[in-house]
PDB file of C-alpha atoms in Angstrom:
ATOM      1  CA  MET A 123     -23.661 -52.060   1.499  1.00 52.00           C
ATOM      2  CA  LYS A 124     -26.728 -54.033   2.555  1.00 47.00           C
ATOM      3  CA  LYS A 125     -29.300 -55.088   0.016  1.00 48.00           C
ATOM      4  CA  ARG A 126     -32.672 -56.803   0.390  1.00 44.00           C
ATOM      5  CA  LEU A 127     -35.165 -57.882  -2.279  1.00 40.00           C
ATOM      6  CA  PHE A 128     -38.772 -58.336  -1.197  1.00 38.00           C
ATOM      7  CA  ALA A 129     -41.980 -59.279  -3.067  1.00 34.00           C
ATOM      8  CA  ILE A 130     -43.999 -56.671  -1.235  1.00 34.00           C
ATOM      9  CA  VAL A 131     -45.878 -53.452  -1.218  1.00 37.00           C
ATOM     10  CA  LEU A 132     -43.485 -51.616   1.131  1.00 37.00           C
ATOM     11  CA  ALA A 133     -44.404 -49.738   4.267  1.00 39.00           C
ATOM     12  CA  VAL A 134     -41.438 -47.869   5.778  1.00 38.00           C
ATOM     13  CA  LEU A 135     -42.755 -46.208   8.963  1.00 36.00           C
ATOM     14  CA  ILE A 136     -41.385 -42.855  10.160  1.00 38.00           C
ATOM     15  CA  VAL A 137     -42.679 -41.309  13.293  1.00 36.00           C
ATOM     16  CA  LEU A 138     -42.064 -37.701  14.292  1.00 36.00           C
ATOM     17  CA  PRO A 139     -43.458 -36.011  17.405  1.00 34.00           C
ATOM     18  CA  PHE A 140     -46.230 -33.482  17.550  1.00 33.00           C
ATOM     19  CA  ILE A 141     -49.156 -32.493  19.741  1.00 29.00           C
ATOM     20  CA  ALA A 142     -52.578 -32.801  18.122  1.00 33.00           C
ATOM     21  CA  SER A 143     -55.808 -31.307  19.377  1.00 32.00           C
ATOM     22  CA  ALA A 144     -59.067 -30.128  17.887  1.00 33.00           C
ATOM     23  CA  SER A 145     -60.952 -26.916  18.572  1.00 35.00           C
ATOM     24  CA  ALA A 146     -64.714 -26.688  18.533  1.00 33.00           C
ATOM     25  CA  ALA A 147     -64.365 -23.244  17.006  1.00 33.00           C
ATOM     26  CA  ASP A 148     -62.632 -24.623  13.908  1.00 39.00           C
ATOM     27  CA  THR A 149     -64.794 -25.438  10.922  1.00 39.00           C
ATOM     28  CA  GLU A 150     -62.298 -28.122   9.876  1.00 47.00           C
ATOM     29  CA  SER A 151     -60.525 -30.725  12.023  1.00 42.00           C
ATOM     30  CA  THR A 152     -57.085 -29.450  12.976  1.00 41.00           C
ATOM     31  CA  VAL A 153     -54.025 -31.549  12.271  1.00 41.00           C
ATOM     32  CA  ALA A 154     -52.248 -30.101  15.303  1.00 40.00           C
ATOM     33  CA  VAL A 155     -52.873 -26.912  17.213  1.00 41.00           C
ATOM     34  CA  THR A 156     -49.223 -25.940  16.758  1.00 60.00           C
ATOM     35  CA  LEU A 157     -48.768 -27.103  13.163  1.00 78.00           C
ATOM     36  CA  LYS A 158     -48.157 -23.979  11.108  1.00 89.00           C
ATOM     37  CA  LEU A 159     -46.798 -22.829   7.799  1.00 93.00           C
ATOM     38  CA  GLU A 160     -44.215 -20.645   9.493  1.00 91.00           C
ATOM     39  CA  ALA A 161     -42.689 -18.948   6.472  1.00 92.00           C
ATOM     40  CA  VAL A 162     -42.310 -19.057   2.695  1.00 94.00           C
ATOM     41  CA  ASP A 163     -39.201 -18.116   0.774  1.00 94.00           C
ATOM     42  CA  GLY A 164     -40.391 -17.392  -2.752  1.00 96.00           C
ATOM     43  CA  THR A 165     -43.782 -18.611  -3.965  1.00 96.00           C
ATOM     44  CA  ALA A 166     -46.036 -21.272  -2.454  1.00 96.00           C
ATOM     45  CA  ALA A 167     -49.687 -22.271  -2.574  1.00 97.00           C
ATOM     46  CA  VAL A 168     -51.979 -23.623   0.144  1.00 97.00           C
ATOM     47  CA  ALA A 169     -55.313 -25.316  -0.541  1.00 97.00           C
ATOM     48  CA  ASN A 170     -57.911 -26.731   1.842  1.00 95.00           C
ATOM     49  CA  LYS A 171     -59.315 -30.258   1.667  1.00 93.00           C
ATOM     50  CA  ALA A 172     -61.899 -29.107  -0.882  1.00 95.00           C
ATOM     51  CA  GLY A 173     -59.107 -27.898  -3.172  1.00 95.00           C
ATOM     52  CA  LYS A 174     -59.828 -24.209  -2.654  1.00 96.00           C
ATOM     53  CA  LYS A 175     -56.694 -22.033  -2.745  1.00 96.00           C
ATOM     54  CA  LEU A 176     -56.185 -19.955   0.383  1.00 96.00           C
ATOM     55  CA  THR A 177     -54.377 -16.714   1.109  1.00 96.00           C
ATOM     56  CA  ILE A 178     -51.102 -17.424   2.904  1.00 94.00           C
ATOM     57  CA  THR A 179     -50.499 -15.565   6.150  1.00 91.00           C
ATOM     58  CA  LYS A 180     -47.571 -15.578   8.565  1.00 86.00           C
ATOM     59  CA  SER A 181     -47.615 -18.581  10.934  1.00 88.00           C
ATOM     60  CA  MET A 182     -50.681 -19.893   9.123  1.00 92.00           C
ATOM     61  CA  LYS A 183     -52.365 -22.848  10.851  1.00 91.00           C
ATOM     62  CA  LEU A 184     -52.665 -26.001   8.760  1.00 91.00           C
ATOM     63  CA  PHE A 185     -55.675 -28.305   8.957  1.00 89.00           C
ATOM     64  CA  ASN A 186     -56.601 -31.848   8.003  1.00 90.00           C
ATOM     65  CA  GLY A 187     -56.707 -32.227   4.222  1.00 93.00           C
ATOM     66  CA  TYR A 188     -54.682 -29.085   3.478  1.00 95.00           C
ATOM     67  CA  SER A 189     -52.002 -29.214   0.789  1.00 96.00           C
ATOM     68  CA  VAL A 190     -48.875 -27.081   0.479  1.00 97.00           C
ATOM     69  CA  ALA A 191     -46.932 -26.691  -2.771  1.00 97.00           C
ATOM     70  CA  THR A 192     -43.754 -24.734  -3.525  1.00 97.00           C
ATOM     71  CA  ALA A 193     -42.805 -23.187  -6.861  1.00 97.00           C
ATOM     72  CA  ALA A 194     -39.381 -23.330  -8.512  1.00 95.00           C
ATOM     73  CA  GLU A 195     -36.629 -21.707  -6.414  1.00 93.00           C
ATOM     74  CA  SER A 196     -39.050 -21.470  -3.488  1.00 96.00           C
ATOM     75  CA  TYR A 197     -39.091 -23.067  -0.024  1.00 96.00           C
ATOM     76  CA  ALA A 198     -41.698 -23.535   2.710  1.00 95.00           C
ATOM     77  CA  TYR A 199     -41.089 -23.968   6.449  1.00 94.00           C
ATOM     78  CA  LEU A 200     -43.516 -25.897   8.654  1.00 91.00           C
ATOM     79  CA  ASN A 201     -43.328 -25.607  12.433  1.00 85.00           C
ATOM     80  CA  LEU A 202     -44.603 -28.353  14.722  1.00 77.00           C
ATOM     81  CA  ASP A 203     -44.810 -27.398  18.403  1.00 71.00           C
ATOM     82  CA  ASN A 204     -41.702 -25.190  18.016  1.00 70.00           C
ATOM     83  CA  THR A 205     -39.370 -28.194  18.373  1.00 68.00           C
ATOM     84  CA  LYS A 206     -39.925 -29.983  15.080  1.00 75.00           C
ATOM     85  CA  ALA A 207     -39.008 -28.455  11.763  1.00 83.00           C
ATOM     86  CA  VAL A 208     -40.073 -29.499   8.281  1.00 90.00           C
ATOM     87  CA  LYS A 209     -38.638 -27.725   5.250  1.00 94.00           C
ATOM     88  CA  MET A 210     -40.044 -28.263   1.772  1.00 95.00           C
ATOM     89  CA  ASP A 211     -37.662 -28.046  -1.150  1.00 96.00           C
ATOM     90  CA  ALA A 212     -38.457 -26.133  -4.334  1.00 96.00           C
ATOM     91  CA  SER A 213     -41.069 -27.679  -6.654  1.00 96.00           C
ATOM     92  CA  SER A 214     -42.460 -29.938  -3.928  1.00 97.00           C
ATOM     93  CA  LYS A 215     -45.973 -30.755  -2.753  1.00 96.00           C
ATOM     94  CA  ILE A 216     -47.363 -32.302   0.427  1.00 95.00           C
ATOM     95  CA  GLU A 217     -50.852 -33.157   1.636  1.00 94.00           C
ATOM     96  CA  LEU A 218     -51.668 -33.298   5.351  1.00 90.00           C
ATOM     97  CA  ARG A 219     -53.819 -36.005   6.891  1.00 87.00           C
ATOM     98  CA  GLU A 220     -54.969 -36.382  10.484  1.00 79.00           C
ATOM     99  CA  SER A 221     -56.589 -39.195  12.434  1.00 73.00           C
ATOM    100  CA  GLY A 222     -56.880 -38.631  16.156  1.00 67.00           C
ATOM    101  CA  LYS A 223     -53.390 -37.848  17.413  1.00 69.00           C
ATOM    102  CA  LYS A 224     -51.719 -39.246  14.299  1.00 76.00           C
ATOM    103  CA  LEU A 225     -50.527 -36.876  11.580  1.00 78.00           C
ATOM    104  CA  GLU A 226     -49.397 -37.889   8.119  1.00 81.00           C
ATOM    105  CA  ALA A 227     -47.650 -35.768   5.503  1.00 86.00           C
ATOM    106  CA  LEU A 228     -48.022 -37.269   2.047  1.00 89.00           C
ATOM    107  CA  LEU A 229     -45.072 -36.087  -0.049  1.00 92.00           C
ATOM    108  CA  LYS A 230     -46.578 -36.169  -3.512  1.00 93.00           C
ATOM    109  CA  SER A 231     -43.539 -34.766  -5.304  1.00 94.00           C
ATOM    110  CA  GLY A 232     -40.173 -33.199  -4.581  1.00 95.00           C
ATOM    111  CA  ASN A 233     -38.152 -33.340  -1.385  1.00 96.00           C
ATOM    112  CA  LEU A 234     -38.637 -32.771   2.334  1.00 94.00           C
ATOM    113  CA  PHE A 235     -36.173 -32.059   5.178  1.00 95.00           C
ATOM    114  CA  PHE A 236     -37.123 -32.951   8.757  1.00 91.00           C
ATOM    115  CA  ASN A 237     -35.444 -32.167  12.079  1.00 90.00           C
ATOM    116  CA  VAL A 238     -36.836 -33.242  15.451  1.00 77.00           C
ATOM    117  CA  SER A 239     -35.145 -31.674  18.476  1.00 70.00           C
ATOM    118  CA  LYS A 240     -37.340 -33.360  21.094  1.00 68.00           C
ATOM    119  CA  PRO A 241     -38.122 -37.040  21.646  1.00 61.00           C
ATOM    120  CA  LEU A 242     -41.547 -38.294  20.713  1.00 58.00           C
ATOM    121  CA  GLU A 243     -44.033 -38.223  23.560  1.00 65.00           C
ATOM    122  CA  GLU A 244     -46.444 -41.074  24.142  1.00 68.00           C
ATOM    123  CA  GLY A 245     -49.433 -40.976  21.831  1.00 68.00           C
ATOM    124  CA  GLU A 246     -47.900 -38.433  19.426  1.00 67.00           C
ATOM    125  CA  SER A 247     -46.972 -39.423  15.878  1.00 69.00           C
ATOM    126  CA  LEU A 248     -46.270 -38.064  12.395  1.00 71.00           C
ATOM    127  CA  ASN A 249     -45.841 -40.205   9.300  1.00 76.00           C
ATOM    128  CA  ILE A 250     -44.160 -39.059   6.102  1.00 81.00           C
ATOM    129  CA  ARG A 251     -45.539 -41.016   3.164  1.00 80.00           C
ATOM    130  CA  THR A 252     -44.626 -41.230  -0.519  1.00 82.00           C
ATOM    131  CA  SER A 253     -46.062 -43.367  -3.313  1.00 74.00           C
ATOM    132  CA  THR A 254     -43.736 -46.217  -2.336  1.00 72.00           C
ATOM    133  CA  MET A 255     -43.194 -45.873   1.408  1.00 74.00           C
ATOM    134  CA  VAL A 256     -44.059 -44.437   4.767  1.00 72.00           C
ATOM    135  CA  ALA A 257     -41.118 -43.287   6.908  1.00 72.00           C
ATOM    136  CA  GLY A 258     -40.880 -42.839  10.757  1.00 70.00           C
ATOM    137  CA  ILE A 259     -38.375 -41.108  13.044  1.00 67.00           C
ATOM    138  CA  ARG A 260     -38.021 -40.210  16.739  1.00 70.00           C
ATOM    139  CA  GLY A 261     -35.643 -37.419  17.693  1.00 74.00           C
ATOM    140  CA  THR A 262     -33.870 -37.608  14.351  1.00 86.00           C
ATOM    141  CA  SER A 263     -33.159 -35.600  11.228  1.00 93.00           C
ATOM    142  CA  GLY A 264     -32.669 -36.208   7.531  1.00 95.00           C
ATOM    143  CA  TRP A 265     -34.436 -35.751   4.228  1.00 95.00           C
ATOM    144  CA  VAL A 266     -36.723 -37.657   1.869  1.00 93.00           C
ATOM    145  CA  ASN A 267     -36.378 -37.505  -1.920  1.00 93.00           C
ATOM    146  CA  VAL A 268     -39.112 -38.586  -4.316  1.00 91.00           C
ATOM    147  CA  ILE A 269     -37.095 -39.523  -7.400  1.00 91.00           C
ATOM    148  CA  ASP A 270     -40.130 -40.729  -9.354  1.00 88.00           C
ATOM    149  CA  SER A 271     -43.271 -42.790  -8.762  1.00 82.00           C
ATOM    150  CA  LYS A 272     -41.213 -45.948  -8.246  1.00 81.00           C
ATOM    151  CA  THR A 273     -38.133 -44.672  -6.403  1.00 87.00           C
ATOM    152  CA  THR A 274     -37.671 -42.932  -3.046  1.00 87.00           C
ATOM    153  CA  GLU A 275     -34.583 -42.154  -0.963  1.00 91.00           C
ATOM    154  CA  ILE A 276     -34.190 -41.458   2.759  1.00 92.00           C
ATOM    155  CA  HIS A 277     -30.927 -39.884   3.932  1.00 96.00           C
ATOM    156  CA  MET A 278     -30.325 -39.896   7.680  1.00 96.00           C
ATOM    157  CA  LEU A 279     -28.332 -37.091   9.317  1.00 97.00           C
ATOM    158  CA  THR A 280     -28.897 -38.066  12.960  1.00 95.00           C
ATOM    159  CA  GLY A 281     -30.554 -40.984  14.703  1.00 92.00           C
ATOM    160  CA  SER A 282     -31.883 -44.108  13.027  1.00 88.00           C
ATOM    161  CA  VAL A 283     -35.037 -45.388  11.346  1.00 81.00           C
ATOM    162  CA  GLU A 284     -36.440 -48.905  11.177  1.00 75.00           C
ATOM    163  CA  LEU A 285     -37.704 -49.860   7.737  1.00 71.00           C
ATOM    164  CA  THR A 286     -40.570 -52.339   8.010  1.00 63.00           C
ATOM    165  CA  CYS A 287     -41.497 -54.463   5.006  1.00 59.00           C
ATOM    166  CA  THR A 288     -44.661 -56.583   4.999  1.00 50.00           C
ATOM    167  CA  ASP A 289     -45.355 -59.345   2.474  1.00 51.00           C
ATOM    168  CA  PRO A 290     -48.946 -58.683   1.272  1.00 48.00           C
ATOM    169  CA  VAL A 291     -49.554 -62.406   0.692  1.00 50.00           C
ATOM    170  CA  THR A 292     -48.037 -64.085   3.764  1.00 54.00           C
ATOM    171  CA  GLY A 293     -48.062 -61.099   6.130  1.00 55.00           C
ATOM    172  CA  GLU A 294     -44.414 -61.813   6.998  1.00 54.00           C
ATOM    173  CA  VAL A 295     -42.616 -58.724   8.331  1.00 55.00           C
ATOM    174  CA  THR A 296     -38.977 -57.966   7.537  1.00 60.00           C
ATOM    175  CA  THR A 297     -37.124 -55.004   9.019  1.00 71.00           C
ATOM    176  CA  GLU A 298     -33.998 -53.044   8.118  1.00 78.00           C
ATOM    177  CA  THR A 299     -32.432 -50.169  10.045  1.00 85.00           C
ATOM    178  CA  VAL A 300     -31.038 -47.006   8.453  1.00 91.00           C
ATOM    179  CA  SER A 301     -28.733 -44.954  10.687  1.00 94.00           C
ATOM    180  CA  ALA A 302     -27.087 -41.528  10.639  1.00 96.00           C
ATOM    181  CA  GLY A 303     -24.809 -41.151   7.627  1.00 97.00           C
ATOM    182  CA  GLU A 304     -26.678 -43.789   5.604  1.00 97.00           C
ATOM    183  CA  VAL A 305     -29.115 -43.557   2.701  1.00 96.00           C
ATOM    184  CA  ALA A 306     -31.835 -46.087   1.937  1.00 91.00           C
ATOM    185  CA  THR A 307     -33.001 -46.269  -1.666  1.00 87.00           C
ATOM    186  CA  LEU A 308     -36.290 -48.021  -2.354  1.00 80.00           C
ATOM    187  CA  THR A 309     -37.207 -49.053  -5.876  1.00 78.00           C
ATOM    188  CA  VAL A 310     -40.522 -50.728  -6.669  1.00 74.00           C
ATOM    189  CA  GLU A 311     -40.764 -52.628  -9.943  1.00 68.00           C
ATOM    190  CA  GLU A 312     -43.433 -54.791 -11.507  1.00 61.00           C
ATOM    191  CA  ALA A 313     -41.740 -58.096 -12.278  1.00 57.00           C
ATOM    192  CA  ALA A 314     -44.963 -59.495 -13.708  1.00 55.00           C
ATOM    193  CA  PRO A 315     -48.576 -58.334 -13.966  1.00 54.00           C
ATOM    194  CA  VAL A 316     -49.337 -59.670 -10.467  1.00 54.00           C
ATOM    195  CA  ASN A 317     -45.929 -59.342  -8.793  1.00 56.00           C
ATOM    196  CA  ILE A 318     -44.341 -56.290  -7.199  1.00 58.00           C
ATOM    197  CA  ASN A 319     -40.699 -56.434  -6.167  1.00 61.00           C
ATOM    198  CA  SER A 320     -39.236 -53.871  -3.773  1.00 65.00           C
ATOM    199  CA  ASP A 321     -35.479 -53.486  -3.778  1.00 72.00           C
ATOM    200  CA  ILE A 322     -33.963 -51.711  -0.733  1.00 78.00           C
ATOM    201  CA  THR A 323     -30.329 -50.674  -0.850  1.00 87.00           C
ATOM    202  CA  ILE A 324     -28.568 -49.126   2.165  1.00 94.00           C
ATOM    203  CA  GLU A 325     -25.279 -47.291   1.647  1.00 96.00           C
ATOM    204  CA  ILE A 326     -23.023 -44.652   3.164  1.00 97.00           C
ATOM    205  CA  TYR A 327     -23.298 -41.231   1.514  1.00 98.00           C
ATOM    206  CA  THR A 328     -20.871 -38.295   1.296  1.00 97.00           C
ATOM    207  CA  GLU A 329     -21.101 -34.527   1.822  1.00 97.00           C
ATOM    208  CA  GLU A 330     -21.418 -33.934  -1.915  1.00 96.00           C
ATOM    209  CA  VAL A 331     -24.941 -35.382  -2.060  1.00 96.00           C
ATOM    210  CA  VAL A 332     -26.398 -33.070   0.597  1.00 97.00           C
ATOM    211  CA  PRO A 333     -28.723 -30.740  -1.368  1.00 96.00           C
ATOM    212  CA  GLY A 334     -28.564 -26.970  -1.000  1.00 95.00           C
ATOM    213  CA  TYR A 335     -31.834 -26.533   0.890  1.00 95.00           C
ATOM    214  CA  VAL A 336     -30.717 -29.113   3.484  1.00 96.00           C
ATOM    215  CA  ALA A 337     -27.212 -27.627   3.731  1.00 96.00           C
ATOM    216  CA  GLN A 338     -28.796 -24.230   4.435  1.00 95.00           C
ATOM    217  CA  ALA A 339     -30.892 -25.728   7.244  1.00 94.00           C
ATOM    218  CA  ILE A 340     -27.777 -27.328   8.764  1.00 96.00           C
ATOM    219  CA  LYS A 341     -25.853 -24.069   8.410  1.00 95.00           C
ATOM    220  CA  SER A 342     -28.421 -22.214  10.542  1.00 93.00           C
ATOM    221  CA  ASP A 343     -28.580 -24.840  13.327  1.00 94.00           C
ATOM    222  CA  ALA A 344     -25.484 -25.139  15.552  1.00 95.00           C
ATOM    223  CA  GLU A 345     -27.003 -27.936  17.645  1.00 94.00           C
ATOM    224  CA  LEU A 346     -27.714 -30.028  14.562  1.00 95.00           C
ATOM    225  CA  GLN A 347     -24.160 -29.453  13.348  1.00 97.00           C
ATOM    226  CA  GLU A 348     -22.801 -30.891  16.612  1.00 97.00           C
ATOM    227  CA  LEU A 349     -25.017 -33.960  16.404  1.00 96.00           C
ATOM    228  CA  ILE A 350     -24.025 -34.669  12.802  1.00 97.00           C
ATOM    229  CA  THR A 351     -20.355 -34.440  13.780  1.00 97.00           C
ATOM    230  CA  GLU A 352     -20.890 -36.795  16.710  1.00 97.00           C
ATOM    231  CA  GLU A 353     -22.928 -39.409  14.849  1.00 97.00           C
ATOM    232  CA  THR A 354     -21.454 -39.499  11.345  1.00 97.00           C
ATOM    233  CA  ALA A 355     -18.204 -39.196   9.422  1.00 97.00           C
ATOM    234  CA  LEU A 356     -19.663 -36.296   7.450  1.00 97.00           C
ATOM    235  CA  SER A 357     -17.702 -33.031   7.500  1.00 97.00           C
ATOM    236  CA  VAL A 358     -20.036 -30.247   8.595  1.00 97.00           C
ATOM    237  CA  PRO A 359     -17.639 -27.492   7.390  1.00 97.00           C
ATOM    238  CA  VAL A 360     -17.685 -29.025   3.914  1.00 96.00           C
ATOM    239  CA  ILE A 361     -21.492 -29.248   3.930  1.00 96.00           C
ATOM    240  CA  ILE A 362     -22.176 -25.707   5.091  1.00 95.00           C
ATOM    241  CA  GLY A 363     -19.254 -24.265   3.117  1.00 94.00           C
ATOM    242  CA  SER A 364     -20.981 -25.143  -0.162  1.00 90.00           C
ATOM    243  CA  ALA A 365     -24.538 -24.400   1.008  1.00 90.00           C
ATOM    244  CA  ASP A 366     -24.964 -21.117  -0.830  1.00 88.00           C
ATOM    245  CA  GLU A 367     -23.404 -22.403  -4.026  1.00 88.00           C
ATOM    246  CA  LYS A 368     -25.629 -25.527  -4.073  1.00 85.00           C
ATOM    247  CA  LEU A 369     -28.757 -23.536  -3.397  1.00 79.00           C
TER     248      LEU A 369
END
């Protein structure tokens, strides 16, 4: 177990690939021409940047400022350029932000699974942000859990992520790496009215902690199963064998 204590406001950068472009025909700036709400299992809601609720359609394009929220026992699937998958857990909410070729998904509540089957191309980026961190990944997979406003977890299934911590006073940068089979837990606490301490703990996790919605995604992806077996000590048969029960 590795543990670091920083007096910081943490930025943990995750980068996922995508292709962004804008169309003159669109009334709102597009996040990415291939970014779509591919499917919904159960009940979900989509709103534009003005907060207006929209009717969900199959393979619905998502634009800058849109939000997507899932109800209890419901899941949403986002498709990015057909090679990047994002799956929202039940009772979760994200907001999409776009600046040039950079896309950011703000996970306001709940949990999010990500799986990138192609390496990031130059100039393409996607950040996943929570209230305490921003996370970045190239050609990797895992999931992000928002425990509460002060605690976030990142579990890695394949690949690795560099956690970058910047001291807001001195500007000093400290980095930690989280690899496949590891979980990073970030807790932000106010030690005093003007001090914020961020505690990062990195540990190995077991099959039992893989949530049902993630286990289902692994169960339906043979290529991902192979990569998990190659890169971690996790037992894929154990994970997928309990997928239905966990869900």
